[in-house]
CSV table of C-alpha atoms in Angstrom, one decimal:
chain,number,residue,atom,x,y,z
A,1,MET,CA,107.6,74.8,111.0
A,2,GLU,CA,111.4,74.9,111.1
A,3,GLY,CA,111.5,76.7,114.5
A,4,TRP,CA,108.8,74.5,116.1
A,5,GLY,CA,111.2,72.8,118.4
A,6,ASN,CA,112.8,76.0,119.6
A,7,GLU,CA,109.5,77.6,120.5
A,8,ARG,CA,108.4,74.6,122.5
A,9,LEU,CA,111.7,74.7,124.4
A,10,PHE,CA,111.2,78.3,125.3
A,11,TRP,CA,107.5,77.7,126.3
A,12,ALA,CA,108.5,74.7,128.5
A,13,LEU,CA,111.3,76.6,130.1
A,14,GLY,CA,109.1,79.6,130.7
A,15,ALA,CA,106.4,77.4,132.3
A,16,LEU,CA,109.0,75.7,134.5
A,17,PHE,CA,110.4,79.0,135.8
A,18,ILE,CA,106.9,80.4,136.5
A,19,VAL,CA,105.8,77.2,138.3
A,20,PHE,CA,109.0,77.3,140.4
A,21,GLY,CA,108.4,80.9,141.4
A,22,ILE,CA,104.8,80.3,142.3
A,23,TYR,CA,105.7,77.1,144.2
A,24,SER,CA,108.3,79.1,146.2
A,25,GLY,CA,105.8,81.7,147.1
A,26,ILE,CA,103.2,79.2,148.3
A,27,ARG,CA,105.8,77.3,150.3
A,28,ARG,CA,107.1,80.5,151.9
A,29,ARG,CA,103.6,81.6,152.9
A,30,LYS,CA,102.9,78.1,154.4
A,31,LEU,CA,106.2,78.2,156.3
A,32,GLN,CA,105.5,81.7,157.7
A,33,LYS,CA,102.1,80.5,159.1
A,34,SER,CA,103.7,77.4,160.7
A,35,GLU,CA,103.8,77.1,164.4
A,36,HIS,CA,107.5,76.3,164.0
A,37,THR,CA,108.3,79.7,162.5
A,38,VAL,CA,109.7,82.2,165.1
A,39,THR,CA,111.6,85.4,165.2
A,40,GLY,CA,115.3,84.8,165.6
A,41,GLU,CA,118.4,87.1,166.0
A,42,ILE,CA,121.6,87.0,164.0
A,43,LEU,CA,124.4,86.9,166.6
A,44,ARG,CA,127.4,86.9,164.2
A,45,TYR,CA,128.7,85.4,161.0
A,46,GLU,CA,131.1,82.5,160.6
A,47,GLU,CA,133.5,82.6,157.7
A,48,LEU,CA,133.6,79.3,156.0
A,49,PRO,CA,135.5,78.3,152.8
A,50,ASP,CA,133.5,78.7,149.6
A,51,THR,CA,133.6,75.3,147.9
A,52,GLY,CA,132.2,76.7,144.6
A,53,LEU,CA,134.3,78.5,142.0
A,54,ASN,CA,132.0,81.4,141.2
A,55,ARG,CA,133.4,84.3,139.3
A,56,GLY,CA,134.3,87.1,141.6
A,57,SER,CA,134.3,84.8,144.6
A,58,THR,CA,136.4,85.8,147.6
A,59,GLY,CA,136.7,82.1,148.6
A,60,ILE,CA,134.8,82.8,151.8
A,61,ASN,CA,131.1,82.4,152.5
A,62,TYR,CA,129.5,84.1,155.5
A,63,HIS,CA,127.1,81.9,157.4
A,64,PRO,CA,124.9,83.6,160.0
A,65,VAL,CA,124.8,82.2,163.5
A,66,VAL,CA,121.1,82.5,164.6
A,67,ARG,CA,119.5,82.3,168.1
A,68,PHE,CA,115.9,81.4,168.3
A,69,LYS,CA,113.4,79.9,170.7
A,70,THR,CA,111.9,76.5,170.2
A,71,ALA,CA,109.4,74.5,172.2
A,72,SER,CA,112.3,72.9,174.1
A,73,GLY,CA,114.2,76.1,174.8
A,74,ILE,CA,116.5,78.7,173.2
A,75,VAL,CA,119.0,77.3,170.6
A,76,GLU,CA,121.8,78.8,168.6
A,77,HIS,CA,122.9,77.3,165.2
A,78,VAL,CA,124.9,78.2,162.2
A,79,SER,CA,122.9,78.4,159.0
A,80,ARG,CA,123.8,75.8,156.3
A,81,VAL,CA,123.3,78.5,153.7
A,82,GLY,CA,125.8,81.3,153.4
A,83,SER,CA,126.7,84.0,150.9
A,84,SER,CA,129.7,86.0,149.8
A,85,MET,CA,128.2,89.0,151.6
A,86,ARG,CA,126.7,89.5,155.0
A,87,SER,CA,123.0,90.0,154.1
A,88,GLN,CA,122.1,91.7,157.5
A,89,THR,CA,124.0,93.1,160.4
A,90,SER,CA,124.6,91.2,163.6
A,91,GLY,CA,121.7,91.8,166.0
A,92,GLY,CA,119.2,91.9,163.1
A,93,GLN,CA,115.9,90.1,163.5
A,94,VAL,CA,114.9,87.3,161.0
A,95,LYS,CA,112.0,84.9,160.6
A,96,VAL,CA,113.2,81.3,161.2
A,97,HIS,CA,111.4,78.1,160.3
A,98,TYR,CA,112.8,75.1,162.1
A,99,ASN,CA,112.4,71.4,162.2
A,100,PRO,CA,111.0,70.6,165.7
A,101,GLU,CA,112.9,67.2,165.7
A,102,ASP,CA,116.2,68.8,164.8
A,103,PRO,CA,116.3,72.7,165.3
A,104,SER,CA,119.7,72.8,163.6
A,105,MET,CA,117.8,72.2,160.4
A,106,PHE,CA,116.3,75.7,160.0
A,107,GLU,CA,115.6,78.1,157.2
A,108,MET,CA,115.7,81.9,157.4
A,109,LEU,CA,112.8,83.5,155.6
A,110,ASN,CA,114.2,86.9,154.7
A,111,ASP,CA,113.2,89.3,152.0
A,112,SER,CA,116.2,88.8,149.7
A,113,ASP,CA,115.0,85.2,149.3
A,114,THR,CA,111.7,86.5,148.0
A,115,LEU,CA,113.5,88.2,145.1
A,116,ARG,CA,115.8,85.3,144.4
A,117,LYS,CA,113.3,82.4,144.7
A,118,GLN,CA,110.0,84.0,143.7
A,119,THR,CA,110.2,87.2,141.6
A,120,LEU,CA,113.2,86.4,139.5
A,121,PRO,CA,112.0,83.0,138.3
A,122,ILE,CA,108.6,84.4,137.3
A,123,VAL,CA,110.2,87.3,135.4
A,124,VAL,CA,112.6,84.9,133.6
A,125,GLY,CA,109.7,82.6,132.8
A,126,VAL,CA,107.7,85.4,131.3
A,127,VAL,CA,110.7,86.4,129.1
A,128,PHE,CA,111.0,82.8,127.9
A,129,LEU,CA,107.3,82.6,127.1
A,130,ALA,CA,107.6,85.9,125.2
A,131,LEU,CA,110.6,84.5,123.2
A,132,GLY,CA,108.6,81.3,122.5
A,133,ALA,CA,105.6,83.4,121.3
A,134,ALA,CA,108.0,85.5,119.1
A,135,LEU,CA,109.5,82.4,117.5
A,136,SER,CA,106.0,81.1,116.6
A,137,PHE,CA,105.3,83.9,114.3
């Protein structure tokens, strides 16, 4: 019974990671089917200072400038989310989900997000569940 608290912690963390991964997958599918999801084009990248102190950081984040068509016309906005690398080349096509009231509030639905927001949390959750099961014996 000594490890009972540890195994509960691993089970809870495992369940949380799995639920987050499943939620992200459901949310992504829902957004892709939305009437406010369109195909956009990456025009260029803007280099903005990286405010975080991540190890290996160059101090610069690349934020894509995306052009896409809304009900009110064609718009061009800089993504609020950037990364230390350019995820796609300029001219690349991306799926964009936008807020119809404020198109500058948009989210790119690219495949690298699938790994980061869905697959990885589920794998980590399974590992935590396995550790919790191992501690219970």
